[in-house]
Amino acid sequence: MSDLSATERCVKCGLCLPHCPTFALTGNEADSPRGRIRLMQLLDQTEIPLSSGLFTHLDQCLQCHACESMCPSKVPFSDLMDTARARLEAIRKRSFGQRLARRVGLAFAASRGLRRIGSRVIHAAQRLQLDKAALRLPLSTTARHSLLALAPAGDPRSRPAPGNQSPAGRIQLFTGCTGDALDRTTLAASRRLLSRLGYAVDEPSGQGCCGALHQHNGELQTAAHLADINVAAFRGEDPVLCFASGCAARLQDYARYSNAAARLAQRSVDILGFLAERGKPAAGFAPLRARVALHLPCTHRNVLQQTQAITEVLGWIPELDVITVNPDGGCCGAAGSYMLSQPDMSARLADGVADRIRDSRAGLLLTTNIGCALQLRATLAARQQPLEVLHPVTLLERQLAD
Ligand code: SF4
Ligand code: SF4
């Protein structure tokens, strides 16, 4: 197993502390990047007995990369946390129910066959209107509303015909494990927008989960295996577009595995970054006199570091008033499976962002990551603060002139 020696790069300067969302919540040094690095160093000294607190404080990290993106000593915090969690996983004691839920969740993400079966079961339940029973299940707010969010929005099979006409070029679309299960609206809008802009859209059939959930939950071998599957699926040299910022961040991290994986990492881009780079389409966009709240996911801000591309492409819509609700940071607490595994911390973080959304007085919320969209949709619904939540791509496609 890889080591934790890079913790030695931390000079304990504390410059990362004001940027850490969990430290801001608890004020506890053990919930800060510097404190967690110290805990990892203790974990590395195997003669010291592990306390439950060590598990708790490492588990409560969001893997938001805020500390890593500003660390002057370039401490590879996320890699270290992945390694630490893999080590903890080997010695962690879980109840049978916890083990089962974890296994099912990770297997569902990794297996196309399981996702297909699960999707059919859920859609059958929706036809029978059994899905509303999800609101009575003993789950966190986000988990309950996530089940409801599985409702089909658009036909996932209605892919645009690739055709021979591709005046703008060819692209490959990464749909990930959640695209056709949890975010069909964005998937359908991405297909339509790219096709209408003249791109030939290919969706390689062998693609699968990006592996981010596994990587950040101590399942490093499975994460590497999922990367291999995507490397095999995405052949050629065309750009690979992701509409979930978490997936784009993960694909760009594939460079660690092999030369072939590094080439896929280089071709992988966030869809809004791609559009911004290509420039405003000649067709133009219909005006929209509305105020929208823009939430910047941690992956878009701290890993892709491309948030200006989002505001740039939204600026193509005349009269649109965009209020960024978290320009200074502020994690919504979704963080992959964090919203399920750490419901209390997650809910407190989501409430902070929901307050800012309320204060913005916007009539629509935009965010670029599916996990953040689920989390904020559920939080706003629970607070009786109903607001439509969309990916910016969906708004662009709606406003694209004929
Ligand atoms: S992680 Fe980086 S910024 Fe934070 S205390 Fe260590 S050296 Fe300083
Ligand atoms: S990754 Fe985020 S939550 Fe974890 S220590 Fe760094 S800033 Fe804090």
GROMACS .gro file of C-alpha atoms and ligand atoms in nm:
model
  418
    1MET     CA    1   0.000   0.000   0.000
    2SER     CA    2   0.127   0.350  -0.081
    3ASP     CA    3   0.277   0.550   0.201
    4LEU     CA    4   0.194   0.870   0.380
    5SER     CA    5   0.544   1.017   0.374
    6ALA     CA    6   0.426   1.324   0.179
    7THR     CA    7   0.266   1.444   0.502
    8GLU     CA    8   0.620   1.558   0.589
    9ARG     CA    9   0.585   1.835   0.331
   10CYS     CA   10   0.337   2.009   0.560
   11VAL     CA   11   0.518   2.287   0.747
   12LYS     CA   12   0.218   2.342   0.976
   13CYS     CA   13   0.187   2.705   0.863
   14GLY     CA   14  -0.193   2.699   0.900
   15LEU     CA   15  -0.259   2.903   0.586
   16CYS     CA   16  -0.510   2.638   0.475
   17LEU     CA   17  -0.723   2.659   0.789
   18PRO     CA   18  -0.945   2.956   0.691
   19HIS     CA   19  -1.033   2.773   0.367
   20CYS     CA   20  -1.148   2.447   0.526
   21PRO     CA   21  -1.530   2.414   0.547
   22THR     CA   22  -1.525   2.157   0.827
   23PHE     CA   23  -1.285   2.361   1.040
   24ALA     CA   24  -1.514   2.660   0.988
   25LEU     CA   25  -1.803   2.453   1.124
   26THR     CA   26  -1.642   2.295   1.428
   27GLY     CA   27  -1.342   2.514   1.507
   28ASN     CA   28  -1.162   2.192   1.602
   29GLU     CA   29  -0.800   2.162   1.487
   30ALA     CA   30  -0.860   1.790   1.423
   31ASP     CA   31  -1.120   1.890   1.161
   32SER     CA   32  -0.869   2.112   0.979
   33PRO     CA   33  -0.624   2.009   0.704
   34ARG     CA   34  -0.327   2.057   0.935
   35GLY     CA   35  -0.492   1.853   1.208
   36ARG     CA   36  -0.583   1.575   0.968
   37ILE     CA   37  -0.228   1.562   0.836
   38ARG     CA   38  -0.112   1.515   1.194
   39LEU     CA   39  -0.365   1.232   1.236
   40MET     CA   40  -0.234   1.068   0.920
   41GLN     CA   41   0.115   1.085   1.065
   42LEU     CA   42  -0.015   0.908   1.376
   43LEU     CA   43  -0.180   0.650   1.153
   44ASP     CA   44   0.156   0.593   0.989
   45GLN     CA   45   0.309   0.513   1.329
   46THR     CA   46   0.147   0.176   1.363
   47GLU     CA   47   0.255   0.123   1.722
   48ILE     CA   48   0.007   0.390   1.836
   49PRO     CA   49  -0.342   0.248   1.901
   50LEU     CA   50  -0.604   0.401   1.679
   51SER     CA   51  -0.877   0.594   1.855
   52SER     CA   52  -1.233   0.630   1.725
   53GLY     CA   53  -1.167   1.005   1.705
   54LEU     CA   54  -0.903   0.946   1.440
   55PHE     CA   55  -1.160   0.768   1.224
   56THR     CA   56  -1.419   1.041   1.286
   57HIS     CA   57  -1.202   1.337   1.197
   58LEU     CA   58  -1.063   1.174   0.883
   59ASP     CA   59  -1.412   1.059   0.779
   60GLN     CA   60  -1.544   1.412   0.821
   61CYS     CA   61  -1.310   1.549   0.554
   62LEU     CA   62  -1.505   1.645   0.242
   63GLN     CA   63  -1.214   1.588   0.003
   64CYS     CA   64  -1.305   1.932  -0.132
   65HIS     CA   65  -0.942   2.018  -0.230
   66ALA     CA   66  -0.976   2.370  -0.086
   67CYS     CA   67  -0.668   2.318   0.131
   68GLU     CA   68  -0.464   2.158  -0.145
   69SER     CA   69  -0.541   2.430  -0.400
   70MET     CA   70  -0.385   2.701  -0.186
   71CYS     CA   71  -0.113   2.515   0.006
   72PRO     CA   72   0.224   2.688  -0.052
   73SER     CA   73   0.408   2.363   0.024
   74LYS     CA   74   0.210   2.166  -0.239
   75VAL     CA   75   0.102   1.899   0.008
   76PRO     CA   76  -0.090   1.641  -0.202
   77PHE     CA   77  -0.372   1.634   0.051
   78SER     CA   78  -0.630   1.447  -0.153
   79ASP     CA   79  -0.391   1.165  -0.244
   80LEU     CA   80  -0.290   1.139   0.120
   81MET     CA   81  -0.652   1.122   0.232
   82ASP     CA   82  -0.725   0.851  -0.027
   83THR     CA   83  -0.432   0.649   0.107
   84ALA     CA   84  -0.531   0.705   0.469
   85ARG     CA   85  -0.888   0.594   0.401
   86ALA     CA   86  -0.769   0.281   0.222
   87ARG     CA   87  -0.563   0.194   0.529
   88LEU     CA   88  -0.849   0.265   0.765
   89GLU     CA   89  -1.082   0.056   0.554
   90ALA     CA   90  -0.865  -0.249   0.615
   91ILE     CA   91  -0.908  -0.222   0.993
   92ARG     CA   92  -1.244  -0.052   1.024
   93LYS     CA   93  -1.528  -0.229   1.205
   94ARG     CA   94  -1.868  -0.176   1.045
   95SER     CA   95  -2.205  -0.319   1.134
   96PHE     CA   96  -2.358  -0.566   0.890
   97GLY     CA   97  -2.606  -0.300   0.772
   98GLN     CA   98  -2.330  -0.046   0.713
   99ARG     CA   99  -2.120  -0.299   0.521
  100LEU     CA  100  -2.417  -0.397   0.309
  101ALA     CA  101  -2.515  -0.036   0.228
  102ARG     CA  102  -2.157   0.050   0.135
  103ARG     CA  103  -2.116  -0.260  -0.084
  104VAL     CA  104  -2.447  -0.202  -0.263
  105GLY     CA  105  -2.377   0.168  -0.321
  106LEU     CA  106  -2.028   0.115  -0.463
  107ALA     CA  107  -2.137  -0.188  -0.668
  108PHE     CA  108  -2.430   0.009  -0.811
  109ALA     CA  109  -2.195   0.284  -0.929
  110ALA     CA  110  -1.943   0.040  -1.075
  111SER     CA  111  -2.174  -0.205  -1.251
  112ARG     CA  112  -2.368  -0.109  -1.562
  113GLY     CA  113  -2.582  -0.424  -1.525
  114LEU     CA  114  -2.680  -0.341  -1.166
  115ARG     CA  115  -2.760   0.018  -1.262
  116ARG     CA  116  -2.982  -0.103  -1.543
  117ILE     CA  117  -3.171  -0.340  -1.311
  118GLY     CA  118  -3.199  -0.077  -1.038
  119SER     CA  119  -3.320   0.181  -1.287
  120ARG     CA  120  -3.594  -0.054  -1.415
  121VAL     CA  121  -3.708  -0.133  -1.060
  122ILE     CA  122  -3.725   0.235  -0.971
  123HIS     CA  123  -3.909   0.332  -1.286
  124ALA     CA  124  -4.159   0.051  -1.228
  125ALA     CA  125  -4.209   0.181  -0.874
  126GLN     CA  126  -4.265   0.528  -1.015
  127ARG     CA  127  -4.530   0.404  -1.255
  128LEU     CA  128  -4.705   0.246  -0.956
  129GLN     CA  129  -4.647   0.570  -0.762
  130LEU     CA  130  -4.463   0.376  -0.493
  131ASP     CA  131  -4.166   0.612  -0.515
  132LYS     CA  132  -4.339   0.873  -0.296
  133ALA     CA  133  -4.299   0.618  -0.015
  134ALA     CA  134  -3.931   0.713  -0.028
  135LEU     CA  135  -4.019   1.029   0.164
  136ARG     CA  136  -4.119   0.810   0.460
  137LEU     CA  137  -3.802   0.598   0.462
  138PRO     CA  138  -3.563   0.643   0.758
  139LEU     CA  139  -3.295   0.808   0.543
  140SER     CA  140  -3.130   1.148   0.536
  141THR     CA  141  -3.316   1.429   0.357
  142THR     CA  142  -3.082   1.411   0.062
  143ALA     CA  143  -3.106   1.031   0.034
  144ARG     CA  144  -3.486   1.041   0.034
  145HIS     CA  145  -3.504   1.317  -0.224
  146SER     CA  146  -3.234   1.148  -0.431
  147LEU     CA  147  -3.463   0.848  -0.470
  148LEU     CA  148  -3.736   1.078  -0.595
  149ALA     CA  149  -3.489   1.248  -0.827
  150LEU     CA  150  -3.451   0.921  -1.014
  151ALA     CA  151  -3.769   1.014  -1.201
  152PRO     CA  152  -3.712   1.000  -1.574
  153ALA     CA  153  -3.673   1.341  -1.733
  154GLY     CA  154  -3.648   1.290  -2.104
  155ASP     CA  155  -3.593   0.961  -2.277
  156PRO     CA  156  -3.238   0.838  -2.207
  157ARG     CA  157  -3.247   0.642  -2.532
  158SER     CA  158  -3.318   0.950  -2.743
  159ARG     CA  159  -2.961   1.002  -2.850
  160PRO     CA  160  -2.897   1.227  -3.148
  161ALA     CA  161  -2.791   1.035  -3.456
  162PRO     CA  162  -2.415   1.092  -3.493
  163GLY     CA  163  -2.463   1.145  -3.868
  164ASN     CA  164  -2.199   1.251  -4.111
  165GLN     CA  165  -2.269   1.621  -4.074
  166SER     CA  166  -2.029   1.758  -3.817
  167PRO     CA  167  -1.926   2.105  -3.925
  168ALA     CA  168  -1.805   2.185  -3.573
  169GLY     CA  169  -1.618   1.858  -3.518
  170ARG     CA  170  -1.658   1.533  -3.327
  171ILE     CA  171  -1.672   1.489  -2.953
  172GLN     CA  172  -1.720   1.197  -2.716
  173LEU     CA  173  -1.962   1.238  -2.426
  174PHE     CA  174  -1.888   1.092  -2.084
  175THR     CA  175  -2.216   1.008  -1.915
  176GLY     CA  176  -2.075   0.835  -1.606
  177CYS     CA  177  -2.270   0.618  -1.366
  178THR     CA  178  -2.516   0.890  -1.268
  179GLY     CA  179  -2.588   1.063  -1.598
  180ASP     CA  180  -2.864   0.835  -1.719
  181ALA     CA  181  -2.993   0.746  -1.372
  182LEU     CA  182  -2.993   1.074  -1.181
  183ASP     CA  183  -2.940   1.352  -1.430
  184ARG     CA  184  -3.123   1.272  -1.750
  185THR     CA  185  -3.224   1.634  -1.795
  186THR     CA  186  -2.861   1.746  -1.825
  187LEU     CA  187  -2.769   1.444  -2.035
  188ALA     CA  188  -3.049   1.514  -2.283
  189ALA     CA  189  -2.971   1.889  -2.288
  190SER     CA  190  -2.600   1.820  -2.350
  191ARG     CA  191  -2.682   1.595  -2.642
  192ARG     CA  192  -2.922   1.846  -2.795
  193LEU     CA  193  -2.698   2.150  -2.739
  194LEU     CA  194  -2.391   1.987  -2.888
  195SER     CA  195  -2.586   1.853  -3.185
  196ARG     CA  196  -2.749   2.189  -3.251
  197LEU     CA  197  -2.406   2.352  -3.241
  198GLY     CA  198  -2.295   2.115  -3.514
  199TYR     CA  199  -2.094   1.857  -3.320
  200ALA     CA  200  -2.113   1.486  -3.398
  201VAL     CA  201  -2.175   1.335  -3.054
  202ASP     CA  202  -2.045   0.988  -2.977
  203GLU     CA  203  -2.124   0.807  -2.651
  204PRO     CA  204  -1.892   0.504  -2.633
  205SER     CA  205  -2.103   0.214  -2.514
  206GLY     CA  206  -1.832   0.052  -2.302
  207GLN     CA  207  -1.784   0.351  -2.071
  208GLY     CA  208  -1.859   0.331  -1.699
  209CYS     CA  209  -1.828   0.505  -1.367
  210CYS     CA  210  -1.530   0.743  -1.338
  211GLY     CA  211  -1.434   0.581  -1.006
  212ALA     CA  212  -1.433   0.897  -0.792
  213LEU     CA  213  -1.657   0.741  -0.528
  214HIS     CA  214  -1.430   0.438  -0.499
  215GLN     CA  215  -1.110   0.644  -0.500
  216HIS     CA  216  -1.229   0.860  -0.211
  217ASN     CA  217  -1.375   0.569  -0.014
  218GLY     CA  218  -1.061   0.363   0.020
  219GLU     CA  219  -1.132   0.132  -0.278
  220LEU     CA  220  -0.823   0.222  -0.477
  221GLN     CA  221  -0.800  -0.101  -0.678
  222THR     CA  222  -1.160  -0.079  -0.795
  223ALA     CA  223  -1.104   0.288  -0.885
  224ALA     CA  224  -0.804   0.188  -1.099
  225HIS     CA  225  -1.004  -0.091  -1.262
  226LEU     CA  226  -1.282   0.154  -1.354
  227ALA     CA  227  -1.021   0.384  -1.508
  228ASP     CA  228  -0.901   0.092  -1.724
  229ILE     CA  229  -1.257   0.036  -1.847
  230ASN     CA  230  -1.289   0.399  -1.956
  231VAL     CA  231  -0.946   0.405  -2.117
  232ALA     CA  232  -1.053   0.105  -2.328
  233ALA     CA  233  -1.389   0.265  -2.413
  234PHE     CA  234  -1.271   0.612  -2.518
  235ARG     CA  235  -1.057   0.542  -2.822
  236GLY     CA  236  -0.929   0.800  -3.067
  237GLU     CA  237  -0.826   1.160  -3.024
  238ASP     CA  238  -1.158   1.345  -2.997
  239PRO     CA  239  -1.226   1.561  -2.690
  240VAL     CA  240  -1.409   1.380  -2.410
  241LEU     CA  241  -1.672   1.609  -2.256
  242CYS     CA  242  -1.808   1.569  -1.903
  243PHE     CA  243  -2.114   1.750  -1.775
  244ALA     CA  244  -2.053   1.663  -1.407
  245SER     CA  245  -1.757   1.858  -1.270
  246GLY     CA  246  -1.678   1.569  -1.033
  247CYS     CA  247  -1.637   1.329  -1.325
  248ALA     CA  248  -1.423   1.578  -1.520
  249ALA     CA  249  -1.197   1.620  -1.218
  250ARG     CA  250  -1.164   1.244  -1.179
  251LEU     CA  251  -1.091   1.175  -1.548
  252GLN     CA  252  -0.820   1.443  -1.542
  253ASP     CA  253  -0.668   1.254  -1.250
  254TYR     CA  254  -0.625   0.933  -1.458
  255ALA     CA  255  -0.273   1.043  -1.555
  256ARG     CA  256  -0.149   0.858  -1.246
  257TYR     CA  257  -0.221   0.515  -1.396
  258SER     CA  258  -0.056   0.471  -1.736
  259ASN     CA  259   0.042   0.651  -2.056
  260ALA     CA  260  -0.287   0.553  -2.218
  261ALA     CA  261  -0.478   0.681  -1.915
  262ALA     CA  262  -0.275   1.003  -1.923
  263ARG     CA  263  -0.381   1.056  -2.286
  264LEU     CA  264  -0.746   1.016  -2.186
  265ALA     CA  265  -0.688   1.260  -1.898
  266GLN     CA  266  -0.552   1.515  -2.144
  267ARG     CA  267  -0.854   1.479  -2.373
  268SER     CA  268  -1.105   1.511  -2.090
  269VAL     CA  269  -1.267   1.851  -2.040
  270ASP     CA  270  -1.564   2.001  -1.867
  271ILE     CA  271  -1.835   2.079  -2.120
  272LEU     CA  272  -1.858   2.448  -2.023
  273GLY     CA  273  -1.481   2.492  -2.044
  274PHE     CA  274  -1.494   2.333  -2.389
  275LEU     CA  275  -1.773   2.564  -2.506
  276ALA     CA  276  -1.602   2.873  -2.364
  277GLU     CA  277  -1.282   2.785  -2.545
  278ARG     CA  278  -1.469   2.745  -2.877
  279GLY     CA  279  -1.633   3.085  -2.837
  280LYS     CA  280  -1.986   3.216  -2.857
  281PRO     CA  281  -2.190   3.033  -3.123
  282ALA     CA  282  -2.300   3.236  -3.423
  283ALA     CA  283  -2.664   3.136  -3.365
  284GLY     CA  284  -2.677   3.342  -3.046
  285PHE     CA  285  -2.912   3.307  -2.750
  286ALA     CA  286  -3.258   3.439  -2.671
  287PRO     CA  287  -3.266   3.702  -2.391
  288LEU     CA  288  -3.380   3.593  -2.046
  289ARG     CA  289  -3.470   3.868  -1.803
  290ALA     CA  290  -3.419   3.671  -1.480
  291ARG     CA  291  -3.192   3.647  -1.181
  292VAL     CA  292  -3.019   3.312  -1.137
  293ALA     CA  293  -2.811   3.193  -0.844
  294LEU     CA  294  -2.489   3.018  -0.946
  295HIS     CA  295  -2.337   2.763  -0.707
  296LEU     CA  296  -1.974   2.672  -0.776
  297PRO     CA  297  -1.896   2.309  -0.682
  298CYS     CA  298  -1.566   2.242  -0.505
  299THR     CA  299  -1.449   2.023  -0.794
  300HIS     CA  300  -1.507   2.305  -1.041
  301ARG     CA  301  -1.338   2.566  -0.822
  302ASN     CA  302  -1.052   2.375  -0.662
  303VAL     CA  303  -0.967   2.097  -0.910
  304LEU     CA  304  -1.072   2.209  -1.259
  305GLN     CA  305  -1.010   2.573  -1.159
  306GLN     CA  306  -1.231   2.686  -1.443
  307THR     CA  307  -1.514   2.876  -1.280
  308GLN     CA  308  -1.469   3.174  -1.511
  309ALA     CA  309  -1.579   2.953  -1.801
  310ILE     CA  310  -1.920   2.908  -1.635
  311THR     CA  311  -1.986   3.280  -1.601
  312GLU     CA  312  -1.844   3.340  -1.949
  313VAL     CA  313  -2.090   3.106  -2.124
  314LEU     CA  314  -2.382   3.226  -1.910
  315GLY     CA  315  -2.288   3.577  -2.022
  316TRP     CA  316  -2.389   3.472  -2.373
  317ILE     CA  317  -2.755   3.487  -2.264
  318PRO     CA  318  -2.863   3.853  -2.292
  319GLU     CA  319  -3.017   4.018  -1.985
  320LEU     CA  320  -2.942   3.723  -1.755
  321ASP     CA  321  -2.847   3.839  -1.404
  322VAL     CA  322  -2.609   3.584  -1.250
  323ILE     CA  323  -2.537   3.597  -0.876
  324THR     CA  324  -2.259   3.364  -0.764
  325VAL     CA  325  -2.365   3.251  -0.418
  326ASN     CA  326  -2.031   3.110  -0.302
  327PRO     CA  327  -1.757   3.320  -0.466
  328ASP     CA  328  -1.543   3.282  -0.154
  329GLY     CA  329  -1.580   2.905  -0.116
  330GLY     CA  330  -1.855   2.736   0.076
  331CYS     CA  331  -1.914   2.367   0.020
  332CYS     CA  332  -2.274   2.241  -0.002
  333GLY     CA  333  -2.178   1.920   0.181
  334ALA     CA  334  -2.267   1.680  -0.100
  335ALA     CA  335  -1.910   1.557  -0.161
  336GLY     CA  336  -1.991   1.224  -0.324
  337SER     CA  337  -2.116   0.980  -0.064
  338TYR     CA  338  -2.047   1.229   0.220
  339MET     CA  339  -2.410   1.347   0.214
  340LEU     CA  340  -2.511   0.991   0.303
  341SER     CA  341  -2.226   0.894   0.537
  342GLN     CA  342  -2.204   1.224   0.731
  343PRO     CA  343  -2.563   1.353   0.725
  344ASP     CA  344  -2.529   1.600   1.014
  345MET     CA  345  -2.218   1.783   0.893
  346SER     CA  346  -2.349   1.765   0.539
  347ALA     CA  347  -2.683   1.921   0.634
  348ARG     CA  348  -2.516   2.205   0.824
  349LEU     CA  349  -2.301   2.287   0.523
  350ALA     CA  350  -2.600   2.270   0.288
  351ASP     CA  351  -2.798   2.504   0.512
  352GLY     CA  352  -2.524   2.766   0.488
  353VAL     CA  353  -2.539   2.758   0.107
  354ALA     CA  354  -2.922   2.753   0.109
  355ASP     CA  355  -2.917   3.073   0.320
  356ARG     CA  356  -2.706   3.243   0.057
  357ILE     CA  357  -2.937   3.120  -0.219
  358ARG     CA  358  -3.237   3.262  -0.031
  359ASP     CA  359  -3.058   3.595   0.016
  360SER     CA  360  -2.981   3.614  -0.357
  361ARG     CA  361  -3.358   3.632  -0.432
  362ALA     CA  362  -3.294   3.432  -0.749
  363GLY     CA  363  -3.566   3.246  -0.934
  364LEU     CA  364  -3.344   2.962  -1.052
  365LEU     CA  365  -3.037   2.780  -0.920
  366LEU     CA  366  -2.753   2.661  -1.142
  367THR     CA  367  -2.476   2.420  -1.045
  368THR     CA  368  -2.238   2.202  -1.244
  369ASN     CA  369  -2.223   1.884  -1.039
  370ILE     CA  370  -2.494   1.623  -1.000
  371GLY     CA  371  -2.419   1.558  -0.631
  372CYS     CA  372  -2.448   1.929  -0.549
  373ALA     CA  373  -2.771   1.952  -0.749
  374LEU     CA  374  -2.926   1.662  -0.555
  375GLN     CA  375  -2.809   1.799  -0.223
  376LEU     CA  376  -2.930   2.153  -0.283
  377ARG     CA  377  -3.260   2.044  -0.440
  378ALA     CA  378  -3.333   1.829  -0.133
  379THR     CA  379  -3.224   2.099   0.112
  380LEU     CA  380  -3.430   2.370  -0.055
  381ALA     CA  381  -3.736   2.142  -0.066
  382ALA     CA  382  -3.699   2.055   0.302
  383ARG     CA  383  -3.676   2.428   0.387
  384GLN     CA  384  -3.989   2.509   0.185
  385GLN     CA  385  -3.765   2.713  -0.044
  386PRO     CA  386  -3.867   2.560  -0.377
  387LEU     CA  387  -3.639   2.651  -0.665
  388GLU     CA  388  -3.569   2.482  -0.994
  389VAL     CA  389  -3.211   2.347  -0.999
  390LEU     CA  390  -3.043   2.307  -1.337
  391HIS     CA  391  -2.705   2.252  -1.493
  392PRO     CA  392  -2.602   2.565  -1.692
  393VAL     CA  393  -2.596   2.349  -2.006
  394THR     CA  394  -2.972   2.299  -1.976
  395LEU     CA  395  -3.033   2.674  -1.957
  396LEU     CA  396  -2.802   2.735  -2.254
  397GLU     CA  397  -2.984   2.475  -2.460
  398ARG     CA  398  -3.322   2.628  -2.371
  399GLN     CA  399  -3.207   2.973  -2.478
  400LEU     CA  400  -3.011   2.876  -2.792
  401ALA     CA  401  -3.171   3.055  -3.085
  402ASP     CA  402  -3.310   2.841  -3.369
  403SF4     S1  403  -0.130   2.171   0.445
  403SF4    FE1  404  -0.010   2.330   0.346
  403SF4     S2  405  -0.116   2.523   0.401
  403SF4    FE2  406  -0.191   2.363   0.542
  403SF4     S3  407  -0.061   2.378   0.724
  403SF4    FE3  408   0.034   2.224   0.589
  403SF4     S4  409   0.182   2.338   0.464
  403SF4    FE4  410   0.045   2.492   0.557
  404SF4     S1  411  -1.018   1.858   0.175
  404SF4    FE1  412  -1.163   2.021   0.238
  404SF4     S2  413  -1.265   1.943   0.424
  404SF4    FE2  414  -1.081   1.815   0.390
  404SF4     S3  415  -0.923   1.913   0.515
  404SF4    FE3  416  -0.903   1.999   0.308
  404SF4     S4  417  -1.028   2.188   0.311
  404SF4    FE4  418  -1.088   2.064   0.491
   0.00000   0.00000   0.00000
